[in-house]
Coordinates of C-alpha atoms and ligand atoms in Angstrom, one line a residue:
Chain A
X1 CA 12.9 34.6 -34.2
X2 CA 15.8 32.3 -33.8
X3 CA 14.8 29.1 -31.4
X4 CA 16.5 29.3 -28.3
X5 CA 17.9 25.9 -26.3
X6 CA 18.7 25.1 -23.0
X7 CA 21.2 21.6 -23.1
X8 CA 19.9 18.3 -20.5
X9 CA 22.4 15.9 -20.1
X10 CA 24.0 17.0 -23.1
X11 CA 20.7 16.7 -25.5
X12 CA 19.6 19.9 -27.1
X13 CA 15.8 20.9 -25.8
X14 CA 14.1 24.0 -27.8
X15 CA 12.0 26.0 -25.4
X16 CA 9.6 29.1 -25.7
X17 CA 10.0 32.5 -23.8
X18 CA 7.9 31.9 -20.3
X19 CA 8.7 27.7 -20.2
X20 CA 10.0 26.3 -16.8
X21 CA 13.2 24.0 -17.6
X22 CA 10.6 21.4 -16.6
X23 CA 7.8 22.4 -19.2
X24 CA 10.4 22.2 -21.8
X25 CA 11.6 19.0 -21.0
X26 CA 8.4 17.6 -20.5
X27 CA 7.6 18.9 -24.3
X28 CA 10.9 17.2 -25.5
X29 CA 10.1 14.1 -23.9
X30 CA 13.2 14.3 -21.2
X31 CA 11.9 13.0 -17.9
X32 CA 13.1 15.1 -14.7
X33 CA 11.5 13.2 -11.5
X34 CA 8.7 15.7 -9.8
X35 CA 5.8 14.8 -7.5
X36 CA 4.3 18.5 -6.3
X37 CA 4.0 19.6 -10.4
X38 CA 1.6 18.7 -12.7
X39 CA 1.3 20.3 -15.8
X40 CA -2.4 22.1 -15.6
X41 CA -1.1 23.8 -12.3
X42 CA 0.8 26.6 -11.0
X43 CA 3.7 25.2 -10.1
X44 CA 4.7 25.7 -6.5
X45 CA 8.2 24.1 -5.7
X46 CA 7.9 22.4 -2.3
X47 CA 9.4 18.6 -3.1
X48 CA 12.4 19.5 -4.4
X49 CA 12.4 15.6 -5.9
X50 CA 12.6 18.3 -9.6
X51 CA 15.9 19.7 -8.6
X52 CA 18.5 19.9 -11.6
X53 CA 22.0 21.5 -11.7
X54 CA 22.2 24.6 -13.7
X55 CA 24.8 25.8 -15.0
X56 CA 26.9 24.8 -11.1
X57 CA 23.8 25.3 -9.5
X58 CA 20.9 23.2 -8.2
X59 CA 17.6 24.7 -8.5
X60 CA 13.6 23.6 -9.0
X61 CA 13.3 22.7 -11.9
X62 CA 9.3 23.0 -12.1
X63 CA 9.4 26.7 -11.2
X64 CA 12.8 28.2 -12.8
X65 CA 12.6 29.2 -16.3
X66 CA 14.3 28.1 -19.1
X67 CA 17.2 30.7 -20.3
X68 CA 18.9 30.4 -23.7
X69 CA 22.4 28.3 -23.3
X70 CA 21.8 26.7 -19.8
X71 CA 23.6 24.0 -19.4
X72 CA 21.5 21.2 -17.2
X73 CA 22.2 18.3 -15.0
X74 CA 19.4 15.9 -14.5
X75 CA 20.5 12.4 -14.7
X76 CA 22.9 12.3 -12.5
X77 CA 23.6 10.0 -10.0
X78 CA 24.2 12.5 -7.6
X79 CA 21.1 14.0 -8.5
X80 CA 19.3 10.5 -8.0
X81 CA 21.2 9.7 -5.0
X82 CA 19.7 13.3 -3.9
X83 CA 16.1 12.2 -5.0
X84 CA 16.3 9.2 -3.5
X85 CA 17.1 10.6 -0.1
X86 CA 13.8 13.2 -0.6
X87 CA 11.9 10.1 -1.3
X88 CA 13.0 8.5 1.3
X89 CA 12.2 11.0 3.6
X90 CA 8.7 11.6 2.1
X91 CA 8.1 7.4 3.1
X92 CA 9.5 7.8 6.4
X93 CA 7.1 10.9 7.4
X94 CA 4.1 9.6 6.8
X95 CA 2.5 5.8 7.1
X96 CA 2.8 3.9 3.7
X97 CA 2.2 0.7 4.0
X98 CA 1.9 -0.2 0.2
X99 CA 0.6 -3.7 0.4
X100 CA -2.4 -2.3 2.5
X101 CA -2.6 0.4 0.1
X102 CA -5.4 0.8 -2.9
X103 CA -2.7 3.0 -4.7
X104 CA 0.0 0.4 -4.8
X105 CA 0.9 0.3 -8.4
X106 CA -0.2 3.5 -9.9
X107 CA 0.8 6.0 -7.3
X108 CA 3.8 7.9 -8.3
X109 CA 5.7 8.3 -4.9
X110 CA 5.8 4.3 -5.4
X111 CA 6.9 4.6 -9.2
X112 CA 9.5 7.7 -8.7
X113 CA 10.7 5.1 -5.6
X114 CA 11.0 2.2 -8.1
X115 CA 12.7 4.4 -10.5
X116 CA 14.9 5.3 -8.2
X117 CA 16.1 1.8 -7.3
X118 CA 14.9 2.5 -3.7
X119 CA 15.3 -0.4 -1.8
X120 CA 14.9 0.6 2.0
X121 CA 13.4 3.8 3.8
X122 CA 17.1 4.7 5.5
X123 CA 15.5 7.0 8.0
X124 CA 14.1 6.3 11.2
X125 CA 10.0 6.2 10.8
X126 CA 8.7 8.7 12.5
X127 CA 5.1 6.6 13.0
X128 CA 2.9 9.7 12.9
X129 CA -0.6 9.4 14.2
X130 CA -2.4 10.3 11.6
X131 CA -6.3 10.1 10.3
X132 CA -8.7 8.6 8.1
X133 CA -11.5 10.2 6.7
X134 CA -13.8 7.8 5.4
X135 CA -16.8 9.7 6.4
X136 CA -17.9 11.2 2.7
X137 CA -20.1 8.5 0.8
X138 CA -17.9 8.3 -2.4
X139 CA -14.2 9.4 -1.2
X140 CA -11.9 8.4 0.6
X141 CA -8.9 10.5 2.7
X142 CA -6.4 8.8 4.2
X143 CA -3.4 11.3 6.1
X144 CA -1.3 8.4 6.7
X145 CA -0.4 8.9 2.6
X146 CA 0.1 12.5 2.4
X147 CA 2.8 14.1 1.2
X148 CA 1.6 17.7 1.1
X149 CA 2.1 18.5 -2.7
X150 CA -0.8 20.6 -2.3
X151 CA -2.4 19.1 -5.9
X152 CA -5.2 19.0 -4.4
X153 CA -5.8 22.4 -3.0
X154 CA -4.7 24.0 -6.3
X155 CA -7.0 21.7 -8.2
X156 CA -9.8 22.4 -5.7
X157 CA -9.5 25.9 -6.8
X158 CA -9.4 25.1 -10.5
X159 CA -12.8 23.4 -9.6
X160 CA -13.6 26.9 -8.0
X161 CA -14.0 25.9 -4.5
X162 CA -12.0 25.7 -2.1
X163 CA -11.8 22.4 -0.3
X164 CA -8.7 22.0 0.9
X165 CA -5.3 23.1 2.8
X166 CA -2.2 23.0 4.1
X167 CA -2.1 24.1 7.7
X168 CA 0.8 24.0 10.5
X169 CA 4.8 23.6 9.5
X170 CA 7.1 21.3 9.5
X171 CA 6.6 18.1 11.8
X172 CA 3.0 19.7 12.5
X173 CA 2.2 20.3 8.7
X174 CA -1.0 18.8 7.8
X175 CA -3.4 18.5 5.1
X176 CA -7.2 20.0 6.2
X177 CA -10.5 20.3 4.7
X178 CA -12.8 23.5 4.9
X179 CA -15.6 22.4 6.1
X180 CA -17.7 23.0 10.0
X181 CA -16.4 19.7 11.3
X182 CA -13.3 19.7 9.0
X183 CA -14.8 16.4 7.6
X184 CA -14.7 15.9 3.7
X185 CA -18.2 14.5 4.2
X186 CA -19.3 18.2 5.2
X187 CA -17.4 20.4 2.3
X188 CA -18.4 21.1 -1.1
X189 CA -16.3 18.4 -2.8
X190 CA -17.8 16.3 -5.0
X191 CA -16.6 13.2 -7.0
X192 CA -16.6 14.8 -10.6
X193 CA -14.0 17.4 -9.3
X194 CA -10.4 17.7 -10.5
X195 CA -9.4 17.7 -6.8
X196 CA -10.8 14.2 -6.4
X197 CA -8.2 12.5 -9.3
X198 CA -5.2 14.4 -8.6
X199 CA -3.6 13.0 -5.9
X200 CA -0.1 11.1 -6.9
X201 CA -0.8 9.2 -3.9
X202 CA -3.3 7.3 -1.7
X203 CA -4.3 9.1 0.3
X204 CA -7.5 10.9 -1.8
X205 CA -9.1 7.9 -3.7
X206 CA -12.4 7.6 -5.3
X207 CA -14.6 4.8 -3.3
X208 CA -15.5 1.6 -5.0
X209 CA -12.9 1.5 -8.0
X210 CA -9.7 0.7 -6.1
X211 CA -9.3 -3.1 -7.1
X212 CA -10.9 -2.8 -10.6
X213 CA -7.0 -3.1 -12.1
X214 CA -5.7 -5.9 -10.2
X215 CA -2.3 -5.7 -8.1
X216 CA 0.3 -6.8 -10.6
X217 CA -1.4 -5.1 -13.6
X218 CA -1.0 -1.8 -12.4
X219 CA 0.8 1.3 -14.6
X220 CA 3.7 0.9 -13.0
X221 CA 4.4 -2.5 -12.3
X222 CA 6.2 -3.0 -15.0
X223 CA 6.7 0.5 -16.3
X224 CA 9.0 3.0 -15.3
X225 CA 7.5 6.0 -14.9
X226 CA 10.3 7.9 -16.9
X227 CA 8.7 6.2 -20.1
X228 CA 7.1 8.8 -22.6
X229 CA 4.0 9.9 -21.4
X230 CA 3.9 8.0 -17.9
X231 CA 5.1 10.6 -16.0
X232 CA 1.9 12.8 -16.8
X233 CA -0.8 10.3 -15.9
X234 CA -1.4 11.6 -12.4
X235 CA -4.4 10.7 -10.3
X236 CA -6.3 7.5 -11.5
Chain B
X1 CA 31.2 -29.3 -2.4
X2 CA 33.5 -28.6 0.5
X3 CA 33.0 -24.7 1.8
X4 CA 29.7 -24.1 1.0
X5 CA 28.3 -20.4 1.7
X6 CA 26.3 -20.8 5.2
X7 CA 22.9 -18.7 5.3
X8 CA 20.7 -18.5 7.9
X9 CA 17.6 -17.5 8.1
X10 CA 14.7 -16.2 10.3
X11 CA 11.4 -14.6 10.9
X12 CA 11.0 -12.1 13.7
X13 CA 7.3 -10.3 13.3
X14 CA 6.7 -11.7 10.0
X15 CA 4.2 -14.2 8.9
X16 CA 6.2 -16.6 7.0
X17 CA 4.8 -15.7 3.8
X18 CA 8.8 -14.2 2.8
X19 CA 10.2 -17.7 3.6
X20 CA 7.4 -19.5 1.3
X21 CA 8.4 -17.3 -1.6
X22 CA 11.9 -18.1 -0.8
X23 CA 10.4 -21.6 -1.1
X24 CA 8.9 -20.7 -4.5
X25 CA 12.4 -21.3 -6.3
X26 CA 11.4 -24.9 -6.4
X27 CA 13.6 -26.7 -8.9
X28 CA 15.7 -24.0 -8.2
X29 CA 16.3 -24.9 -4.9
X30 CA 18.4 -27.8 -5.9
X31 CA 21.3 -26.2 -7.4
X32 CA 21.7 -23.9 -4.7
X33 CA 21.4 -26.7 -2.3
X34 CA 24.5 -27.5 -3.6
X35 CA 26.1 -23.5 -3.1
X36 CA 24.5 -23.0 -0.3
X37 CA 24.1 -24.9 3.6
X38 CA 21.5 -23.6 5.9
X39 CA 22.2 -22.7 9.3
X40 CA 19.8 -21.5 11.9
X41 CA 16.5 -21.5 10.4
X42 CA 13.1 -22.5 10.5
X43 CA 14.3 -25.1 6.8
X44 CA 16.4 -26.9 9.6
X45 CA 15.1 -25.9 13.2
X46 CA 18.8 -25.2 14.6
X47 CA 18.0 -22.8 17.4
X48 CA 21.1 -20.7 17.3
X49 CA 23.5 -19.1 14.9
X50 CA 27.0 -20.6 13.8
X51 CA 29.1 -17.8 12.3
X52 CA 27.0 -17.2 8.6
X53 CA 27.7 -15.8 5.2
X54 CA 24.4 -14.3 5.0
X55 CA 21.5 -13.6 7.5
X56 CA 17.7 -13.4 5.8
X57 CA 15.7 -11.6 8.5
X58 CA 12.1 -11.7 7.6
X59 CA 9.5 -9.5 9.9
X60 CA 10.2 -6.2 12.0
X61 CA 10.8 -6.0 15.4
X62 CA 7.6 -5.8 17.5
X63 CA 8.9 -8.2 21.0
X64 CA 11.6 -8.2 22.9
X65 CA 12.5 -11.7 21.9
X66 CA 12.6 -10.1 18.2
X67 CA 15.5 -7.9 18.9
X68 CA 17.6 -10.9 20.7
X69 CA 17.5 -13.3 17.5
X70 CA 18.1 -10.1 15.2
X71 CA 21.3 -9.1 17.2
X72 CA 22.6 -13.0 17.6
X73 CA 21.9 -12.6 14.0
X74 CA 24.3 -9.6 13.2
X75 CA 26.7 -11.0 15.8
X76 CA 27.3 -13.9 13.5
X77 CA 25.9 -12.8 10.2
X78 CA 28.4 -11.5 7.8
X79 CA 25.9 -10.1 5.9
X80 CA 22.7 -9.2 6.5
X81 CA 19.7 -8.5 4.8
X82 CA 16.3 -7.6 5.5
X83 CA 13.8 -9.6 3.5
X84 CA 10.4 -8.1 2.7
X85 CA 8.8 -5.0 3.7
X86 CA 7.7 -5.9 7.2
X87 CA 11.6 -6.1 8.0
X88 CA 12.0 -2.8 5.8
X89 CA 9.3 -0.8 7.4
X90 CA 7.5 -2.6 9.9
X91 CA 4.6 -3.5 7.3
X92 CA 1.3 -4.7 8.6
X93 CA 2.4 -5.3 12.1
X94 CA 3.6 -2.0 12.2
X95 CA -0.3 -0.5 11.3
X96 CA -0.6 -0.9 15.7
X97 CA 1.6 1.4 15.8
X98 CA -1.2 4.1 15.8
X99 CA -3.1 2.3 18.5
X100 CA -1.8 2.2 22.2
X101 CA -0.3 -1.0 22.8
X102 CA -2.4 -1.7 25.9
X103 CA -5.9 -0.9 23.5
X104 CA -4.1 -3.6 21.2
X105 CA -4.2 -6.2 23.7
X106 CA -8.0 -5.1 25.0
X107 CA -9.0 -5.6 22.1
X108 CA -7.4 -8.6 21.0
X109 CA -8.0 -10.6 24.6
X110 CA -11.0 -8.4 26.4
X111 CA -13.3 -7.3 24.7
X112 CA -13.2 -8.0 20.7
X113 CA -16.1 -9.6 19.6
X114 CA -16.2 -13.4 20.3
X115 CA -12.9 -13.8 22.6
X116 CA -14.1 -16.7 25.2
X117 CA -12.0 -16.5 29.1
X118 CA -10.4 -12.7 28.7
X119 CA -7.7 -12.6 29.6
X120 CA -4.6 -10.8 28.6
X121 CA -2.0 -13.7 27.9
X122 CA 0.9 -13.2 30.7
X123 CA 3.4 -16.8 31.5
X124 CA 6.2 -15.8 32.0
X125 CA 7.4 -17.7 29.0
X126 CA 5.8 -15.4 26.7
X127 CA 8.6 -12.3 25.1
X128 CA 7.0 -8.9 26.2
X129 CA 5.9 -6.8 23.7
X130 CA 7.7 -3.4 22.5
X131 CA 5.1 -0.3 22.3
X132 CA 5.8 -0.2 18.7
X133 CA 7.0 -2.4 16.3
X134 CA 10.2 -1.5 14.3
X135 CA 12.1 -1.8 11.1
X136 CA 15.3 -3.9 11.7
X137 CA 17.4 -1.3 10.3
X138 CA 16.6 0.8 13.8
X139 CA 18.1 -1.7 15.5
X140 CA 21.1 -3.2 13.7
X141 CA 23.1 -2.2 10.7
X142 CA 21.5 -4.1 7.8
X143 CA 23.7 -4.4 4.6
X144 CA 21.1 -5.5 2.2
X145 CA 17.2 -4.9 1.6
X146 CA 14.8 -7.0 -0.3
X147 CA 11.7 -5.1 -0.8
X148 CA 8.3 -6.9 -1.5
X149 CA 5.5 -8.3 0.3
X150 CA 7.0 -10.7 -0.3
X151 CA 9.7 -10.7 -2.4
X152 CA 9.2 -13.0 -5.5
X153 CA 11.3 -16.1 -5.6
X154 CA 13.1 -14.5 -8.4
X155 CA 14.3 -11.3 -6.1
X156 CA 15.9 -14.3 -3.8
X157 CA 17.4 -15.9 -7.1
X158 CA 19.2 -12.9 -8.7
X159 CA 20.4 -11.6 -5.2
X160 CA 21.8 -15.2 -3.8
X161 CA 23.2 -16.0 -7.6
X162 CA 25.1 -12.4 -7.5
X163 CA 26.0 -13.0 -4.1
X164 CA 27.7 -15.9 -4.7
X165 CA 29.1 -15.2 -8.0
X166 CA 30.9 -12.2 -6.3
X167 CA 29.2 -9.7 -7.7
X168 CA 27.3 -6.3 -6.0
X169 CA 23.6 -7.8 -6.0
X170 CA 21.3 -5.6 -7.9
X171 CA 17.5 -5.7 -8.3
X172 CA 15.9 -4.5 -11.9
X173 CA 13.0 -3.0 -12.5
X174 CA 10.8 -5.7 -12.3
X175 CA 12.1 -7.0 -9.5
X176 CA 11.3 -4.1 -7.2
X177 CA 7.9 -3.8 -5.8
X178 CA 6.6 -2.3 -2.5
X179 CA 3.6 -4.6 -2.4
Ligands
SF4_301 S1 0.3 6.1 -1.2 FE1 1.8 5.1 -2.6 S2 3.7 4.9 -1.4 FE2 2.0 5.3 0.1 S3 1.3 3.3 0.8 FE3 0.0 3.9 -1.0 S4 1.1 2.9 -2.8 FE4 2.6 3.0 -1.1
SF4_302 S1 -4.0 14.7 -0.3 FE1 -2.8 14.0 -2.1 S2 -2.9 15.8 -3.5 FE2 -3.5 16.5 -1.5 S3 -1.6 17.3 -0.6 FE3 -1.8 15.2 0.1 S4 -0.7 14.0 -1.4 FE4 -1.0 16.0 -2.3
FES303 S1 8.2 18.9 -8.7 FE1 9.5 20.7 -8.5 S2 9.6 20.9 -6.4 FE2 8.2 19.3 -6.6

C-alpha cells in the first residue's frame, strides 16, 4: 500500500484510511488549536476554534477526514486572527474571571488564549447569570466556566452513565445534570469517573486539589500549549 | 530632557494593586523618569488631565464618577490603555454583577454580619453606583490592553520601552497571563 499524505503548512503528514486531518496531525506532532476534541472521544465539531483551510475551503478539522493530496492551511494568521475571535467570544459568554479561578494555569481556553496572543475580550460581556453547584461532597460545577464542549457528557457515557447534557440553544444553551433536583450531588457521578477530569476548563473541578500546583507553576505558565504533547493533557 | 512623553495614569474600580506592580520596576523607574513625566495620577495627585501621550487606566467601570475620569481620559489621552484585567473584563468587581445591586448594598450596609449603624451610605458627595460594573472598552475606544492581575512590572517595561522606542508594543509569551 503506498502511504498517502495530506500537506499542513507546507510539511508533509502521512495519514491512515479513517484519520481526521486532526488525528493525523496530532500523530505528526503539528498542533491545530481545538477545545471540544479530545482524542479518546467521538469528535463532535461545535467550537470551530479546529477550523483549517482545505484545499480553498475552511472546514473542522477534528471531524473531516484526511484525503490523499489535501493541501491545508493551519497556521495562518487569518486562521488565528479567526481563532482568536471564537475565543474571544467563548470569554465573553460566560463569567471567567481567571484570577478567582482554581483552573487558572492549566485550563486550555486560558492556554489556547495565551497562544493566541489574546490580549482583550473585544466583545461586549454578556454577564450571564449563571450557577454554582457546590452541592456534591468531592466536586465542584461552576456554569460561569462553561463552554459547552460537551467533554463531559461524552465522557459520562464512556463511564456508562449518563450524567450530563446540553439543553436549550444558543443564548439559552446550558450545561445540566440528570439527576431529580438536577444537582450533581443527586446523580450517579462519582470522583473516579472520566467525566470528572475532562473538563478543559473550570468549571468541573475535583474538590480539595485546586491549589496543590501553585499559581505561577502551572502547565501553562510558561508553556505554550502548541508544545509536543501539551495539547493532549486535558482535564487535571 | 526637553519633550518628555507625558503619561497619565489612573484607577477607576481597581484596587491599586496594577499601579504597585507598575511601581515594581524599581531601579527601573529611574531611567524612565528621565523618558517619561507623569501627568494626572495618583504618583503626582494632579486632579485633571493635560493633553497625554499615554493614558494607564487601571479598574472597570462600576460608578458613575468611573466613566467621567475615563472619558476626560480619552479626551486628552493619545493613547490609551487598559491596564489589568479588572479594566479588561471587569475582574473581581465585576463578580456583583450576578447579584442585584440593591442586595449588594443590603448586604454590605444592612444586614452582613457585624455592620454597626446600617445604613446605606447616601451624601450627596458620594458617585452613584452603575447596576453593573463594566470593562472600559464598553465605554471608550481603548487602543491598548495589558492583561494580568496585575500585570508584572516587566509587561509595563517592554510595553513603555516599545512605546517609546517607536515600535508596535508586543507582549511574549511569558508576559501574558490572565491571573
Ligand atoms: S475556566 Fe479558564 S478561562 Fe475561565 S476563569 Fe478559569 S482559568 Fe480563566
Ligand atoms: S462542564 Fe466542562 S467539559 Fe462539560 S461542557 Fe462545560 S466546559 Fe465542557
Ligand atoms: S475542536 Fe474541532 S470544532 Fe472544536
Amino acid at each position: 500500500m503506498t502511504e498517502k499524505h495530506i500537506t499542513i503548512d507546507g510539511q508533509t503528514v502521512p495519514f491512515t484510511e479513517g484519520q481526521t486531518i486532526m488525528e493525523a496531525a496530532t500523530a505528526a506532532g503539528v498542533y491545530i488549536p481545538h477545545l471540544c476534541h479530545h482524542p479518546d472521544f467521538t469528535p463532535q465539531g461545535s467550537c470551530k476554534l479546529c477550523t483549517v483551510n482545505v484545499n480553498g475551503r475552511n472546514l473542522a478539522s477534528c471531524t473531516f477526514p484526511a484525503v490523499d493530496g489535501q493541501q491545508i492551511c493551519n497556521n495562518t494568521e487569518q486562521l488565528n486572527a479567526d481563532r482568536k475571535r471564537l475565543t474571544q467570544m467563548l470569554f465573553v459568554e460566560g463569567n471567567h474571571f481567571c484570577p478567582s479561578c482554581e483552573k487558572s494555569g492549566n485550563c486550555q481556553l486560558q492556554a489556547v488564549g495565551y497562544h493566541l496572543n489574546m490580549l482583550d475580550n473585544h466583545y461586549p460581556h454578556f454577564f450571564a447569570l449563571r450557577k454554582v453547584d457546590s452541592s456534591h461532597p468531592q466536586l465542584l460545577l461552576d456554569h460561569n466556566r462553561c463552554i459547552f464542549c460537551a467533554l463531559c457528557v461524552r465522557a459520562s457515557h464512556a463511564d456508562g452513565k449518563d450524567v450530563f447534557g446540553i439543553a436549550g440553544r444558543g443564548m439559552n444553551k446550558h450545561l445540566v445534570v440528570n439527576s431529580s433536583t438536577g444537582k450533581l450531588a443527586d446523580s450517579d457521578i462519582s470522583v473516579s469517573d472520566k467525566a470528572a477530569h475532562i473538563c478543559p476548563t473550570g468549571a468541573i473541578l475535583v474538590k480539595g486539589t485546586a491549589f496543590k500546583i501553585p499559581i505561577g507553576q502551572r502547565k501553562f505558565d510558561h508553556h505554550d500549549i502548541d508544545e509536543a504533547g501539551l495539547g493532549e493533557q486535558h482535564g487535571e | 530632557m526637553a519633550n518628555k512623553i507625558r503619561v497619565a495614569t489612573t484607577s477607576l474600580a481597581g484596587c491599586f494593586g496594577c499601579h504597585m506592580s507598575f511601581l515594581d520596576l524599581d531601579e527601573r523607574l529611574v531611567p524612565l523618569a528621565d523618558l517619561v513625566e507623569f501627568n494626572r495620577s495618583p504618583i503626582t495627585d494632579i486632579k485633571h488631565c493635560a493633553p497625554c501621550d499615554i493614558g494607564l487606566i487601571e479598574g472597570g467601570v462600576c460608578n458613575a464618577e468611573n466613566v467621567h475620569v475615563l472619558r476626560e481620559f480619552r479626551n486628552n489621552c493619545k493613547i490609551l490603555v487598559a491596564v489589568g484585567a479588572c479594566s479588561i473584563n471587569g475582574g473581581l468587581p465585576a463578580m456583583r454583577n450576578s447579584v442585584p445591586l440593591e442586595e449588594c448594598l443590603r448586604e454590605a450596609y444592612l444586614d452582613g454580619i457585624g455592620v454597626e449603624n446600617p445604613m446605606i451610605p447616601n451624601d450627596p458627595e458620594l458617585p452613584l453606583l452603575l447596576n453593573k460594573v463594566h470593562p472600559i472598552h464598553e465605554v471608550v475606544k481603548i487602543d491598548y490592553s495589558l492583561p494580568g492581575c496585575p500585570p508584572s512590572a516587566d509587561v509595563f517595561w517592554k510595553f513603555l520601552t516599545d512605546l517609546i522606542a517607536g515600535k508596535e508594543p508586543g507582549l511574549d509569551y511569558d508576559l501574558v497571563h490572565y491571573d
